[in-house]
Short mmCIF file of C-alpha atoms in Angstrom, two decimals:
data_model
loop_
_atom_site.label_atom_id
_atom_site.label_comp_id
_atom_site.label_asym_id
_atom_site.label_seq_id
_atom_site.Cartn_x
_atom_site.Cartn_y
_atom_site.Cartn_z
CA MET U 1 0.00 0.00 0.00
CA GLY U 2 3.03 2.27 -0.15
CA TRP U 3 3.69 2.76 3.55
CA LYS U 4 6.13 1.05 5.88
CA THR U 5 5.37 -0.67 9.17
CA LEU U 6 7.48 -1.25 12.27
CA ASP U 7 8.70 -4.47 10.65
CA ASP U 8 10.47 -2.41 7.99
CA MET U 9 12.37 -0.19 10.43
CA ASP U 10 15.65 -0.63 12.29
CA LEU U 11 14.82 0.77 15.73
CA GLY U 12 17.79 -0.47 17.75
CA GLY U 13 19.09 2.30 20.01
CA LYS U 14 16.72 4.86 18.47
CA ARG U 15 14.24 7.31 19.92
CA VAL U 16 10.99 6.64 18.11
CA LEU U 17 8.69 9.65 17.96
CA THR U 18 5.29 7.95 18.17
CA ARG U 19 2.00 9.75 17.51
CA VAL U 20 -0.79 8.04 19.44
CA ASP U 21 -4.42 8.69 20.28
CA ILE U 22 -5.01 8.55 24.03
CA ASN U 23 -7.81 11.10 24.02
CA VAL U 24 -9.86 8.94 26.39
CA PRO U 25 -13.12 9.98 28.08
CA MET U 26 -12.75 11.02 31.71
CA GLU U 27 -15.12 11.89 34.54
CA ASN U 28 -13.96 13.33 37.86
CA GLY U 29 -10.38 12.55 36.98
CA GLN U 30 -11.08 8.89 36.21
CA ILE U 31 -10.87 7.22 32.78
CA THR U 32 -14.27 5.80 31.85
CA ASP U 33 -13.15 3.93 28.73
CA ALA U 34 -9.50 2.93 28.24
CA THR U 35 -9.97 1.35 24.80
CA ARG U 36 -7.71 3.86 23.05
CA ILE U 37 -4.91 3.24 25.52
CA GLU U 38 -5.28 -0.52 25.19
CA ARG U 39 -5.07 -0.29 21.40
CA ILE U 40 -1.64 1.35 21.35
CA VAL U 41 -0.03 -1.28 23.58
CA PRO U 42 1.17 -3.48 20.67
CA THR U 43 3.00 -0.56 19.06
CA VAL U 44 4.72 0.55 22.26
CA THR U 45 5.60 -3.03 23.15
CA ASP U 46 7.04 -3.79 19.71
CA ILE U 47 9.12 -0.61 19.58
CA ARG U 48 10.74 -1.54 22.89
CA ALA U 49 11.20 -5.16 21.78
CA LYS U 50 13.09 -3.92 18.72
CA GLY U 51 15.46 -1.91 20.94
CA GLY U 52 13.76 1.46 20.56
CA SER U 53 12.49 4.06 23.02
CA PRO U 54 8.96 5.38 22.32
CA VAL U 55 8.55 9.14 22.68
CA LEU U 56 4.78 9.54 22.73
CA LEU U 57 3.05 12.53 21.14
CA ALA U 58 -0.67 12.97 21.72
CA HIS U 59 -3.45 15.51 22.14
CA PHE U 60 -6.21 15.64 24.74
CA GLY U 61 -9.41 17.62 24.38
CA ARG U 62 -9.66 20.92 22.52
CA PRO U 63 -7.41 23.44 24.29
CA LYS U 64 -7.37 25.66 21.18
CA GLY U 65 -3.67 26.41 21.34
CA GLN U 66 -3.66 27.39 25.01
CA PHE U 67 -2.34 25.72 28.14
CA VAL U 68 -5.37 24.24 29.91
CA PRO U 69 -4.37 22.40 33.12
CA GLU U 70 -7.44 20.15 32.96
CA MET U 71 -6.29 18.89 29.56
CA SER U 72 -2.79 17.90 30.60
CA LEU U 73 -1.69 14.38 29.70
CA GLU U 74 0.07 13.88 33.03
CA PRO U 75 -2.97 12.29 34.78
CA LEU U 76 -2.91 9.51 32.18
CA VAL U 77 0.52 8.27 33.27
CA PRO U 78 -0.75 5.66 35.80
CA ALA U 79 -3.13 4.15 33.22
CA LEU U 80 -0.38 4.06 30.61
CA GLU U 81 2.04 2.40 33.02
CA ALA U 82 -0.55 -0.23 33.89
CA ALA U 83 -1.24 -0.92 30.20
CA PHE U 84 2.43 -1.04 29.14
CA GLY U 85 3.73 -2.81 32.24
CA CYS U 86 6.63 -0.38 32.59
CA PRO U 87 7.36 3.15 33.88
CA VAL U 88 6.27 6.13 31.77
CA THR U 89 8.17 9.41 32.15
CA PHE U 90 6.13 12.55 31.60
CA VAL U 91 7.77 15.75 30.32
CA GLN U 92 6.26 19.17 29.72
CA ARG U 93 9.08 20.82 27.78
CA PRO U 94 11.26 18.16 26.18
CA SER U 95 14.64 18.58 24.55
CA ARG U 96 16.75 16.03 22.75
CA ASP U 97 19.53 16.46 25.30
CA TRP U 98 17.12 15.60 28.13
CA ILE U 99 15.64 12.66 26.19
CA ASP U 100 19.09 11.22 25.65
CA THR U 101 19.67 11.11 29.40
CA GLN U 102 16.78 8.62 29.71
CA ALA U 103 17.16 4.84 29.53
CA GLY U 104 17.49 3.31 26.08
CA ASP U 105 14.08 1.60 26.36
CA ALA U 106 12.32 4.41 28.23
CA VAL U 107 8.72 5.29 27.43
CA ILE U 108 8.43 9.07 27.40
CA LEU U 109 5.15 11.00 27.25
CA VAL U 110 5.30 14.57 25.94
CA GLU U 111 2.68 17.09 27.07
CA ASN U 112 -0.46 17.78 24.99
CA THR U 113 0.63 18.79 21.47
CA ARG U 114 -2.37 21.11 21.15
CA PHE U 115 -1.21 23.39 23.95
CA THR U 116 0.26 25.50 21.13
CA SER U 117 -1.58 26.77 18.06
CA MET U 118 1.43 25.73 15.99
CA GLU U 119 0.25 22.10 16.17
CA GLU U 120 -3.05 22.46 14.32
CA ALA U 121 -1.51 25.01 11.95
CA ASN U 122 1.09 22.41 10.96
CA ASP U 123 3.70 25.08 11.58
CA PRO U 124 7.04 24.04 10.01
CA GLN U 125 8.90 25.36 13.05
CA MET U 126 7.00 23.02 15.37
CA ALA U 127 7.43 20.08 13.00
CA GLN U 128 11.18 20.73 12.89
CA PHE U 129 11.34 20.93 16.69
CA LEU U 130 9.44 17.65 17.07
CA ALA U 131 11.76 16.01 14.56
CA THR U 132 14.74 16.81 16.81
CA LEU U 133 13.19 14.67 19.56
CA GLY U 134 13.40 11.40 17.62
CA ASP U 135 15.34 9.44 15.04
CA THR U 136 12.28 7.78 13.48
CA PHE U 137 8.60 8.69 13.30
CA CYS U 138 5.81 6.18 13.86
CA ASN U 139 2.19 7.27 13.36
CA ASP U 140 -0.23 5.06 15.29
CA ALA U 141 -3.08 7.58 15.42
CA PHE U 142 -5.34 6.84 12.46
CA SER U 143 -8.08 8.77 14.26
CA ALA U 144 -6.05 11.97 13.75
CA ALA U 145 -4.85 11.12 10.24
CA HIS U 146 -7.48 13.32 8.58
CA ARG U 147 -5.84 16.39 10.14
CA ALA U 148 -2.69 17.93 8.66
CA HIS U 149 -1.06 18.80 11.98
CA ALA U 150 2.60 19.16 12.93
CA SER U 151 2.57 15.90 14.90
CA THR U 152 0.74 13.89 12.24
CA THR U 153 1.92 15.27 8.91
CA GLY U 154 4.68 17.84 9.30
CA VAL U 155 7.11 15.66 11.21
CA ALA U 156 6.44 12.67 8.93
CA HIS U 157 8.16 14.53 6.11
CA LEU U 158 11.28 15.13 8.21
CA LEU U 159 12.07 11.68 9.62
CA PRO U 160 12.07 8.09 8.34
CA SER U 161 8.42 7.20 8.93
CA CYS U 162 6.18 4.18 9.35
CA ALA U 163 2.72 3.14 10.49
CA GLY U 164 2.25 1.69 13.97
CA ARG U 165 0.37 -1.54 14.61
CA LEU U 166 -3.01 0.14 15.11
CA MET U 167 -2.59 2.44 12.11
CA ALA U 168 -1.59 -0.51 9.92
CA ALA U 169 -4.56 -2.56 11.13
CA GLU U 170 -6.96 0.31 10.39
CA LEU U 171 -5.55 0.83 6.90
CA GLN U 172 -5.59 -2.88 6.07
CA ALA U 173 -9.18 -3.21 7.28
CA LEU U 174 -10.35 -0.25 5.24
CA GLU U 175 -8.43 -1.40 2.18
CA ALA U 176 -10.13 -4.79 2.46
CA ALA U 177 -13.55 -3.19 2.96
CA LEU U 178 -13.63 -0.59 0.20
CA SER U 179 -10.50 -0.36 -1.96
CA ASN U 180 -10.21 -4.06 -2.78
CA PRO U 181 -13.18 -5.84 -1.19
CA LYS U 182 -14.53 -9.34 -1.61
CA ARG U 183 -17.77 -8.85 -3.52
CA PRO U 184 -20.65 -8.41 -3.25
CA VAL U 185 -19.98 -5.55 -0.85
CA GLY U 186 -22.62 -3.65 1.07
CA ALA U 187 -22.85 -0.80 3.54
CA VAL U 188 -25.13 0.28 6.34
CA VAL U 189 -25.28 4.06 6.62
CA GLY U 190 -27.46 5.40 9.39
CA GLY U 191 -27.70 8.34 11.71
CA ALA U 192 -29.78 11.45 12.07
CA LYS U 193 -29.02 13.56 9.03
CA VAL U 194 -28.26 13.11 5.34
CA SER U 195 -26.39 16.43 5.42
CA THR U 196 -23.60 14.99 7.55
CA LYS U 197 -23.03 12.03 5.22
CA LEU U 198 -23.60 13.42 1.74
CA ASP U 199 -20.03 12.80 0.57
CA LEU U 200 -20.12 9.30 2.06
CA LEU U 201 -23.32 8.33 0.29
CA GLN U 202 -22.23 9.81 -3.03
CA ASN U 203 -18.92 7.93 -2.88
CA LEU U 204 -20.35 4.61 -1.69
CA VAL U 205 -23.05 4.20 -4.35
CA LYS U 206 -20.30 4.17 -6.99
CA LYS U 207 -18.30 1.45 -5.24
CA ILE U 208 -20.67 -0.98 -3.52
CA ASP U 209 -23.46 -3.34 -4.49
CA VAL U 210 -26.00 -2.81 -1.70
CA LEU U 211 -26.65 0.29 0.44
CA VAL U 212 -28.85 0.09 3.53
CA ILE U 213 -30.01 3.53 4.67
CA GLY U 214 -31.37 3.82 8.20
CA GLY U 215 -31.97 6.20 11.06
CA GLY U 216 -33.31 9.70 10.63
CA MET U 217 -31.70 10.00 7.22
CA ALA U 218 -33.98 7.25 5.90
CA ASN U 219 -36.93 9.54 6.68
CA THR U 220 -35.51 12.15 4.31
CA PHE U 221 -35.27 9.58 1.50
CA LEU U 222 -38.83 8.37 2.14
CA ALA U 223 -40.14 11.93 2.20
CA ALA U 224 -38.30 12.63 -1.05
CA GLN U 225 -40.36 9.84 -2.62
CA GLY U 226 -43.63 11.36 -1.45
CA ALA U 227 -44.19 9.98 2.04
CA GLN U 228 -45.64 12.39 4.59
CA MET U 229 -43.47 11.73 7.61
CA GLY U 230 -45.35 13.70 10.29
CA ALA U 231 -43.04 14.82 13.11
CA SER U 232 -40.21 12.49 12.04
CA LEU U 233 -36.72 13.95 11.86
CA GLN U 234 -36.03 14.69 8.20
CA GLU U 235 -34.39 17.37 6.05
CA ALA U 236 -36.88 18.86 3.61
CA ASP U 237 -34.21 20.92 1.86
CA LEU U 238 -32.38 17.74 0.84
CA HIS U 239 -35.18 15.95 -0.99
CA ASP U 240 -33.66 16.76 -4.39
CA THR U 241 -30.29 15.53 -3.14
CA ALA U 242 -31.82 12.29 -1.85
CA ARG U 243 -33.46 11.68 -5.24
CA ALA U 244 -30.15 12.40 -6.99
CA ILE U 245 -28.38 9.85 -4.78
CA MET U 246 -31.04 7.26 -5.59
CA ASP U 247 -30.60 7.98 -9.31
CA ALA U 248 -26.81 7.71 -9.01
CA ALA U 249 -27.17 4.38 -7.22
CA LYS U 250 -29.45 3.06 -9.95
CA ASP U 251 -27.01 4.15 -12.65
CA ALA U 252 -24.15 2.43 -10.79
CA GLY U 253 -26.09 -0.78 -10.23
CA CYS U 254 -26.20 -0.30 -6.46
CA THR U 255 -29.36 -1.56 -4.74
CA VAL U 256 -30.66 0.84 -2.07
CA ILE U 257 -32.65 -0.62 0.82
CA LEU U 258 -34.91 1.80 2.69
CA PRO U 259 -37.15 0.81 5.63
CA SER U 260 -40.42 -0.80 4.48
CA ASP U 261 -41.88 -0.35 7.95
CA GLY U 262 -41.01 1.54 11.10
CA ARG U 263 -41.68 1.86 14.81
CA VAL U 264 -43.75 5.00 15.19
CA ALA U 265 -44.41 6.90 18.42
CA ARG U 266 -45.87 10.23 19.46
CA GLU U 267 -43.18 10.99 22.03
CA PHE U 268 -39.44 10.46 22.18
CA LYS U 269 -38.79 8.58 25.40
CA ALA U 270 -37.84 5.13 26.58
CA GLY U 271 -40.76 2.71 26.55
CA ALA U 272 -42.99 5.10 24.61
CA VAL U 273 -46.25 3.66 23.30
CA HIS U 274 -45.59 2.81 19.67
CA GLU U 275 -46.88 0.90 16.67
CA VAL U 276 -45.30 -0.60 13.57
CA ILE U 277 -46.48 1.13 10.40
CA ALA U 278 -45.74 0.35 6.74
CA LEU U 279 -43.47 2.93 5.10
CA ASN U 280 -43.56 3.76 1.40
CA SER U 281 -44.21 6.66 -0.95
CA ASP U 282 -47.92 6.64 0.01
CA THR U 283 -47.36 6.78 3.77
CA VAL U 284 -49.21 9.57 5.59
CA LEU U 285 -48.28 9.96 9.26
CA GLU U 286 -50.20 12.24 11.58
CA SER U 287 -48.57 15.53 12.54
CA ASP U 288 -47.38 14.27 15.93
CA GLN U 289 -46.20 10.84 14.78
CA MET U 290 -42.51 10.12 14.30
CA VAL U 291 -40.55 7.16 13.00
CA LEU U 292 -37.91 6.24 15.59
CA ASP U 293 -36.73 2.85 14.34
CA ALA U 294 -36.98 0.44 11.44
CA GLY U 295 -39.64 -2.26 11.78
CA ASP U 296 -39.41 -6.05 11.84
CA ALA U 297 -40.03 -6.49 8.11
CA SER U 298 -37.26 -4.02 7.36
CA THR U 299 -34.88 -5.80 9.72
CA ALA U 300 -35.64 -9.16 8.11
CA ALA U 301 -34.96 -7.70 4.66
CA ILE U 302 -31.66 -6.25 5.86
CA ALA U 303 -30.57 -9.58 7.37
CA GLU U 304 -31.50 -11.32 4.12
CA ALA U 305 -29.40 -8.83 2.16
CA PHE U 306 -26.45 -9.40 4.51
CA ALA U 307 -26.57 -13.13 3.77
CA ASP U 308 -25.80 -12.44 0.10
CA LEU U 309 -22.77 -10.23 0.84
CA LYS U 310 -19.10 -11.04 1.30
CA THR U 311 -18.10 -7.64 2.77
CA LEU U 312 -20.09 -5.19 4.91
CA ILE U 313 -19.17 -1.66 6.02
CA TRP U 314 -21.22 -0.20 8.89
CA ASN U 315 -21.50 3.46 9.83
CA GLY U 316 -24.43 4.63 11.91
CA PRO U 317 -27.48 3.11 13.67
CA LEU U 318 -30.83 2.17 12.14
CA GLY U 319 -32.87 4.07 14.72
CA ALA U 320 -32.81 5.91 18.03
CA PHE U 321 -30.76 3.08 19.53
CA GLU U 322 -30.08 4.96 22.77
CA ILE U 323 -33.57 4.22 24.07
CA ALA U 324 -35.61 1.02 24.08
CA PRO U 325 -37.51 -0.20 22.17
CA PHE U 326 -36.09 1.91 19.37
CA ASP U 327 -32.83 0.01 19.46
CA THR U 328 -34.56 -3.12 18.19
CA ALA U 329 -33.61 -2.92 14.51
CA THR U 330 -30.01 -1.88 15.14
CA VAL U 331 -29.45 -4.69 17.64
CA ALA U 332 -31.13 -7.34 15.47
CA ALA U 333 -29.24 -6.32 12.32
CA ALA U 334 -25.94 -6.15 14.20
CA LYS U 335 -26.47 -9.65 15.57
CA ALA U 336 -27.28 -10.92 12.07
CA ALA U 337 -24.06 -9.42 10.70
CA ALA U 338 -22.08 -10.79 13.64
CA ALA U 339 -23.44 -14.32 13.13
CA LEU U 340 -22.43 -14.26 9.46
CA THR U 341 -18.99 -13.00 10.46
CA THR U 342 -18.34 -15.69 13.05
CA SER U 343 -19.44 -18.35 10.56
CA GLY U 344 -16.79 -17.09 8.15
CA ASN U 345 -19.25 -15.90 5.51
CA LEU U 346 -18.88 -12.13 5.92
CA ILE U 347 -16.13 -9.56 6.47
CA THR U 348 -17.50 -6.76 8.68
CA VAL U 349 -15.79 -3.40 9.19
CA ALA U 350 -17.49 -0.76 11.34
CA GLY U 351 -16.59 2.69 12.58
CA GLY U 352 -17.89 5.95 14.00
CA GLY U 353 -18.79 6.92 17.56
CA ASP U 354 -22.49 6.05 17.44
CA THR U 355 -21.69 2.88 15.54
CA VAL U 356 -19.28 1.62 18.17
CA ALA U 357 -21.78 2.44 20.93
CA ALA U 358 -24.58 0.68 19.06
CA LEU U 359 -22.52 -2.47 18.44
CA ASN U 360 -21.48 -2.51 22.09
CA GLN U 361 -25.15 -2.29 23.06
CA ALA U 362 -25.88 -5.24 20.77
CA GLY U 363 -23.08 -7.16 22.50
CA VAL U 364 -21.28 -8.00 19.25
CA PRO U 365 -18.12 -5.87 18.98
CA ASP U 366 -15.83 -8.86 19.37
CA GLU U 367 -17.64 -10.70 16.60
CA PHE U 368 -17.08 -8.08 13.88
CA THR U 369 -13.95 -8.42 11.75
CA TYR U 370 -12.75 -4.93 12.66
CA ILE U 371 -14.18 -1.97 14.55
CA SER U 372 -12.48 1.37 14.13
CA THR U 373 -12.40 3.82 17.04
CA ALA U 374 -11.62 6.63 14.58
CA GLY U 375 -14.63 8.84 13.94
CA GLY U 376 -13.82 11.60 11.45
CA ALA U 377 -10.89 9.78 9.84
CA PHE U 378 -12.99 6.65 9.27
CA LEU U 379 -15.74 8.72 7.69
CA GLU U 380 -13.39 10.70 5.45
CA TRP U 381 -11.69 7.53 4.24
CA MET U 382 -15.12 6.12 3.33
CA GLU U 383 -15.87 9.38 1.55
CA GLY U 384 -12.89 8.73 -0.69
CA LYS U 385 -10.86 11.65 0.62
CA GLU U 386 -7.09 11.65 1.00
CA LEU U 387 -6.01 11.61 4.64
CA PRO U 388 -2.95 13.86 5.13
CA GLY U 389 -1.54 11.72 7.93
CA VAL U 390 -1.63 8.63 5.71
CA ALA U 391 -0.38 10.41 2.61
CA ALA U 392 2.61 11.70 4.57
CA LEU U 393 3.69 8.12 5.32
CA MET U 394 3.84 7.40 1.61
CA SER U 395 6.07 10.31 0.64
#
């Protein structure tokens, strides 16, 4: 694919500048989900096993170029030490002279890269400074690869560079899912609004065989075909766009699956009184009725479509999965995809914040082929956009 991995690098006796994503959620000073820390362990472990010393670069929160004490990386040191099984030395203002006084296999954590505006501006001066801190650059933060920052892109042009284990796994999974997939290939695209996934939909219909549209965005497509969707979330100004996407899919030979029925309620709350109503171009909902989930017939049709696929990409839920019973379709479809994956009949690649949460709720994350924790980067890759952090590894 044009980029090197840790296996291609001689790291013996070298300081390895390593961009990671440890932007973990915290409440009252405690980490509530350490997944991102756990996922960088293989890279840190392998660098040390090859005789290198990882110098970790990372951001935390959105300090907007200012020093914000609450966004310091220092509180993460105990969690990092527990994950790596070795000491981690934190430094606010590093220098190469100081780094070279540390042990040859030391793990060093540099303070939040976004405490200066030079980071997000990809300032050459900052990139050059960062390059002095290491002999080799390893990018293991796919989740930040869609940003051309000093610590993701600038420094990659100044040092011998490679992808870390997590970055390589992400790229290989996405390559297998979209660039060179086993066909037929399908995608589930859900969520609230078409407007946030226009580029994704327009790119996917040209590359895949089956597109399942769910969530609030399905309401926009149904309304574009003439359905009166009552109080359902939908974007009236995008009806022409929805029709154009349907036309593009038809021209490309991509089958689009919209909900044929839905769970309809008059209030948005857990356990709300609801009914299952057929959905088509002739549907007329009352002014206070809203579609909050796909119905059973829709879910069965989706599961049947999955059975004919070899590859499935998943981004977004099929309904308001946060509250029961409007998580029904998402959970059922996720379990259907998971069963096909574990039987060896389907490659499943999923990504996006809501997607990960929905699959966790369905209890199937370990049964999917690959789940990306990268939100924006995953989406932009699926949109067919070049990711600066990946492109820099290929130069």
